[in-house]
Short mmCIF file of N, CA and C in Angstrom, two decimals:
data_model
loop_
_atom_site.label_atom_id
_atom_site.label_comp_id
_atom_site.label_asym_id
_atom_site.label_seq_id
_atom_site.Cartn_x
_atom_site.Cartn_y
_atom_site.Cartn_z
N UNK A 2 -11.68 0.61 12.56
CA UNK A 2 -12.05 1.61 11.90
C UNK A 2 -12.13 1.03 10.83
N UNK A 3 -10.93 2.19 10.61
CA UNK A 3 -10.82 2.02 9.09
C UNK A 3 -11.03 0.40 8.25
N UNK A 4 -11.17 -0.29 9.22
CA UNK A 4 -11.51 -1.88 8.10
C UNK A 4 -12.93 -1.53 7.39
N UNK A 5 -13.10 -0.81 8.21
CA UNK A 5 -15.28 -1.13 8.02
C UNK A 5 -14.69 0.00 7.02
N UNK A 6 -14.61 1.36 7.54
CA UNK A 6 -14.65 2.26 6.16
C UNK A 6 -14.25 1.62 5.30
N UNK A 7 -13.43 1.00 4.81
CA UNK A 7 -12.96 0.45 3.11
C UNK A 7 -14.07 -0.15 2.70
N UNK A 8 -15.14 -1.47 3.62
CA UNK A 8 -16.24 -2.53 3.50
C UNK A 8 -16.83 -1.83 3.34
N UNK A 9 -17.62 -0.97 3.13
CA UNK A 9 -18.60 0.18 3.20
C UNK A 9 -17.92 0.73 2.01
N UNK A 10 -17.48 0.28 0.81
CA UNK A 10 -16.55 1.62 -0.22
C UNK A 10 -16.11 0.14 -1.13
N UNK A 11 -15.44 -0.19 -0.58
CA UNK A 11 -15.20 -1.53 -1.90
C UNK A 11 -16.38 -2.80 -0.41
N UNK A 12 -16.70 -3.10 -1.74
CA UNK A 12 -17.71 -4.66 -0.93
C UNK A 12 -17.04 -5.52 -1.13
N UNK A 13 -16.63 -6.22 -2.00
CA UNK A 13 -15.74 -7.39 -1.27
C UNK A 13 -14.40 -7.03 -1.11
N UNK A 14 -13.90 -6.41 -0.27
CA UNK A 14 -12.74 -6.79 0.60
C UNK A 14 -12.80 -7.43 1.27
N UNK A 15 -11.84 -7.91 2.03
CA UNK A 15 -10.64 -9.15 2.06
C UNK A 15 -10.16 -8.84 3.97
N UNK A 16 -11.12 -9.33 4.87
CA UNK A 16 -9.96 -9.33 5.46
C UNK A 16 -9.90 -10.05 6.87
N UNK A 17 -8.95 -10.38 7.33
CA UNK A 17 -8.76 -11.40 8.70
C UNK A 17 -8.67 -10.97 10.23
N UNK A 18 -9.35 -11.07 10.79
CA UNK A 18 -8.56 -10.44 12.96
C UNK A 18 -7.62 -11.24 12.87
N UNK A 19 -7.01 -10.36 13.88
CA UNK A 19 -5.51 -11.05 14.59
C UNK A 19 -6.01 -11.04 15.90
N UNK A 20 -5.51 -11.67 17.42
CA UNK A 20 -4.86 -11.19 17.88
C UNK A 20 -5.32 -10.03 18.74
N UNK A 21 -4.92 -9.23 18.06
CA UNK A 21 -5.36 -8.08 19.12
C UNK A 21 -5.24 -6.98 18.74
N UNK A 22 -6.92 -7.21 18.20
CA UNK A 22 -7.78 -6.86 17.38
C UNK A 22 -7.76 -6.16 16.44
N UNK A 23 -6.82 -6.14 15.49
CA UNK A 23 -6.72 -5.38 14.40
C UNK A 23 -7.54 -6.79 13.11
N UNK A 24 -7.13 -5.62 12.23
CA UNK A 24 -8.05 -6.63 10.60
C UNK A 24 -6.30 -6.75 9.71
N UNK A 25 -6.17 -8.25 9.61
CA UNK A 25 -4.89 -8.10 7.92
C UNK A 25 -6.12 -7.74 7.08
N UNK A 26 -5.42 -6.69 6.25
CA UNK A 26 -6.18 -6.46 4.48
C UNK A 26 -5.25 -7.76 3.43
N UNK A 27 -6.00 -8.24 2.98
CA UNK A 27 -5.62 -9.08 1.66
C UNK A 27 -5.34 -8.33 0.51
N UNK A 28 -3.72 -8.80 1.11
CA UNK A 28 -2.86 -7.83 0.00
C UNK A 28 -3.03 -8.48 -1.11
N UNK A 29 -3.49 -9.69 -1.45
CA UNK A 29 -3.69 -9.79 -2.96
C UNK A 29 -4.30 -9.43 -3.00
N UNK A 30 -5.89 -9.39 -2.69
CA UNK A 30 -6.93 -9.01 -3.29
C UNK A 30 -7.40 -7.61 -3.82
N UNK A 31 -6.02 -6.44 -2.78
CA UNK A 31 -6.11 -4.85 -3.01
C UNK A 31 -4.92 -5.28 -4.14
N UNK A 32 -4.10 -5.59 -4.52
CA UNK A 32 -3.30 -5.71 -5.51
C UNK A 32 -3.96 -5.95 -7.52
N UNK A 33 -5.16 -7.49 -7.07
CA UNK A 33 -5.72 -7.70 -7.78
C UNK A 33 -7.44 -6.42 -8.35
N UNK A 34 -7.90 -5.63 -7.05
CA UNK A 34 -8.59 -4.65 -7.55
C UNK A 34 -7.78 -3.80 -8.57
N UNK A 35 -6.00 -3.57 -8.03
CA UNK A 35 -5.49 -1.86 -8.93
C UNK A 35 -4.80 -2.51 -10.14
N UNK A 36 -5.22 -4.18 -10.74
CA UNK A 36 -5.37 -4.86 -11.54
C UNK A 36 -3.75 -4.79 -12.24
N UNK A 37 -3.35 -4.88 -10.98
CA UNK A 37 -1.58 -5.82 -11.80
C UNK A 37 -1.57 -7.20 -11.77
N UNK A 38 -2.61 -8.16 -11.24
CA UNK A 38 -3.28 -9.14 -11.91
C UNK A 38 -2.92 -10.58 -13.20
N UNK A 39 -1.60 -10.26 -13.34
CA UNK A 39 -1.24 -11.05 -15.09
C UNK A 39 -0.48 -9.67 -15.88
N UNK A 40 -0.32 -8.12 -14.58
CA UNK A 40 0.22 -7.71 -15.18
C UNK A 40 2.00 -8.46 -15.78
N UNK A 41 2.47 -7.81 -16.55
CA UNK A 41 3.77 -8.04 -17.23
C UNK A 41 4.28 -6.40 -18.42
N UNK A 42 5.34 -6.15 -17.33
CA UNK A 42 6.21 -5.37 -18.94
C UNK A 42 8.27 -5.28 -18.62
N UNK A 43 8.41 -5.91 -19.86
CA UNK A 43 9.67 -6.93 -20.35
C UNK A 43 9.53 -8.27 -19.31
N UNK A 44 10.42 -8.84 -18.51
CA UNK A 44 10.33 -9.51 -18.08
C UNK A 44 9.97 -9.69 -16.83
N UNK A 45 9.65 -8.34 -16.47
CA UNK A 45 9.25 -8.23 -14.80
C UNK A 45 7.83 -8.12 -14.86
N UNK A 46 7.00 -9.01 -13.79
CA UNK A 46 5.51 -8.93 -13.61
C UNK A 46 5.05 -9.75 -12.91
N UNK A 47 3.65 -9.78 -12.69
CA UNK A 47 2.87 -10.65 -11.99
C UNK A 47 2.41 -11.42 -11.95
N UNK A 48 2.73 -12.99 -11.28
CA UNK A 48 1.66 -14.11 -11.47
C UNK A 48 1.01 -13.76 -12.57
N UNK A 49 -0.13 -14.62 -12.59
CA UNK A 49 -1.53 -14.97 -13.66
C UNK A 49 -2.26 -15.40 -12.62
N UNK A 50 -1.87 -15.75 -11.55
CA UNK A 50 -3.20 -16.50 -11.14
C UNK A 50 -3.12 -15.86 -9.45
N UNK A 51 -1.47 -15.44 -8.73
CA UNK A 51 -1.62 -15.29 -7.34
C UNK A 51 -0.09 -13.99 -7.05
N UNK A 52 -1.59 -12.71 -7.72
CA UNK A 52 -1.70 -11.24 -7.56
C UNK A 52 0.04 -11.08 -6.67
N UNK A 53 0.25 -11.40 -5.80
CA UNK A 53 1.01 -11.58 -4.34
C UNK A 53 2.54 -11.54 -5.08
N UNK A 54 2.54 -12.70 -6.61
CA UNK A 54 3.76 -13.02 -6.37
C UNK A 54 4.38 -11.97 -7.54
N UNK A 55 5.45 -11.88 -7.62
CA UNK A 55 5.76 -10.92 -8.56
C UNK A 55 6.89 -12.42 -8.60
N UNK A 56 7.53 -12.32 -10.48
CA UNK A 56 7.95 -13.35 -11.35
C UNK A 56 9.57 -12.08 -12.26
N UNK A 57 10.49 -12.69 -12.70
CA UNK A 57 11.30 -12.50 -13.35
C UNK A 57 11.57 -13.76 -14.09
N UNK A 58 10.26 -12.98 -15.25
CA UNK A 58 10.39 -14.18 -16.82
C UNK A 58 11.27 -14.75 -17.34
N UNK A 59 12.67 -13.77 -16.22
CA UNK A 59 13.65 -14.22 -17.77
C UNK A 59 14.86 -13.38 -17.57
N UNK A 60 15.48 -11.97 -18.10
CA UNK A 60 16.22 -11.16 -17.46
C UNK A 60 16.02 -9.54 -17.22
N UNK A 61 15.22 -10.08 -16.29
CA UNK A 61 14.16 -8.69 -15.46
C UNK A 61 15.23 -8.32 -14.54
N UNK A 62 16.23 -7.06 -14.25
CA UNK A 62 16.88 -6.94 -13.69
C UNK A 62 16.59 -6.65 -11.96
N UNK A 63 16.62 -6.74 -10.83
CA UNK A 63 16.60 -6.86 -9.59
C UNK A 63 16.13 -5.45 -9.95
N UNK A 64 16.14 -4.17 -9.92
CA UNK A 64 15.78 -2.26 -10.21
C UNK A 64 15.04 -2.59 -10.84
N UNK A 65 14.19 -3.42 -11.80
CA UNK A 65 13.23 -3.51 -12.67
C UNK A 65 11.82 -4.62 -11.64
N UNK A 66 12.73 -5.46 -10.89
CA UNK A 66 11.48 -5.95 -9.76
C UNK A 66 10.66 -4.90 -8.82
N UNK A 67 12.03 -4.18 -7.60
CA UNK A 67 11.69 -3.32 -6.79
C UNK A 67 11.22 -1.55 -7.56
N UNK A 68 11.21 -1.44 -8.64
CA UNK A 68 9.83 -0.45 -9.60
C UNK A 68 8.96 -0.50 -9.65
N UNK A 69 8.56 -2.17 -10.12
CA UNK A 69 7.57 -3.00 -10.43
C UNK A 69 6.73 -2.86 -8.85
N UNK A 70 7.87 -3.07 -7.47
CA UNK A 70 6.81 -3.26 -6.12
C UNK A 70 6.30 -2.33 -6.52
N UNK A 71 6.86 -0.89 -6.19
CA UNK A 71 6.86 0.76 -5.54
C UNK A 71 5.59 0.82 -6.74
N UNK A 72 6.21 0.43 -8.28
CA UNK A 72 4.80 1.12 -8.45
C UNK A 72 2.84 -0.12 -7.74
N UNK A 73 3.07 -1.48 -7.29
CA UNK A 73 2.14 -1.63 -6.87
C UNK A 73 1.78 -0.96 -5.43
N UNK A 74 3.02 -0.83 -4.36
CA UNK A 74 2.74 -0.11 -2.95
C UNK A 74 1.59 0.91 -3.57
N UNK A 75 2.34 1.99 -4.61
CA UNK A 75 1.72 3.30 -4.49
C UNK A 75 0.54 3.06 -5.85
N UNK A 76 0.42 2.46 -6.50
CA UNK A 76 -1.47 2.11 -6.60
C UNK A 76 -1.85 1.31 -5.38
N UNK A 77 -2.03 1.34 -4.65
CA UNK A 77 -2.28 0.46 -3.53
C UNK A 77 -3.08 1.75 -2.90
N UNK A 78 -2.15 2.01 -2.18
CA UNK A 78 -1.31 4.13 -1.83
C UNK A 78 -2.62 4.51 -1.93
N UNK A 79 -2.80 4.96 -3.31
CA UNK A 79 -3.39 5.22 -4.30
C UNK A 79 -4.83 5.50 -3.95
N UNK A 80 -5.44 4.14 -4.27
CA UNK A 80 -6.45 3.44 -4.32
C UNK A 80 -7.48 3.03 -2.69
N UNK A 81 -6.55 2.49 -2.41
CA UNK A 81 -6.85 2.32 -0.42
C UNK A 81 -6.70 3.12 0.74
N UNK A 82 -5.33 3.44 -0.18
CA UNK A 82 -4.86 4.55 1.47
C UNK A 82 -4.18 3.11 2.25
N UNK A 83 -3.85 2.50 1.97
CA UNK A 83 -3.07 1.39 2.97
C UNK A 83 -1.81 1.32 2.27
N UNK A 84 -1.08 1.03 2.72
CA UNK A 84 0.49 0.96 3.40
C UNK A 84 0.84 -0.71 2.80
N UNK A 85 1.45 -0.83 1.95
CA UNK A 85 1.56 -2.84 1.58
C UNK A 85 3.19 -2.92 1.65
N UNK A 86 3.64 -3.75 3.33
CA UNK A 86 4.44 -3.82 3.21
C UNK A 86 5.46 -5.55 3.00
N UNK A 87 6.28 -4.86 1.80
CA UNK A 87 7.42 -6.11 0.85
C UNK A 87 7.23 -7.26 2.20
N UNK A 88 7.56 -8.50 1.46
CA UNK A 88 7.24 -10.37 2.09
C UNK A 88 8.25 -9.92 1.38
N UNK A 89 9.74 -10.18 1.00
CA UNK A 89 10.28 -10.66 0.30
C UNK A 89 10.29 -12.26 0.95
N UNK A 90 10.60 -12.99 -0.81
CA UNK A 90 11.51 -14.18 -0.59
C UNK A 90 11.74 -14.52 -2.16
N UNK A 91 12.99 -14.61 -1.61
CA UNK A 91 14.14 -14.73 -3.38
C UNK A 91 14.16 -16.17 -3.78
N UNK A 92 13.95 -16.71 -5.39
CA UNK A 92 14.01 -18.25 -5.08
C UNK A 92 15.23 -18.63 -6.33
#
């Protein structure tokens, strides 16, 4: 129901049906629509080709990466009323 409402406002929104009847939204699409794809501040940023990927370009502190992720989550919540969950892989 929420997905249908979002689709009526955001025509290109991407979602995938799950076995339990829920819809999983494409977080990368949501993040990109908020303008984060390719964003960089200092050594912390979002990948230029995949908005889901946060990058430490050199000497960003963990707190800077975490802060960036919090800003992204907040902007998606404000625009779409959707709360993203972090899926962290540290490499």
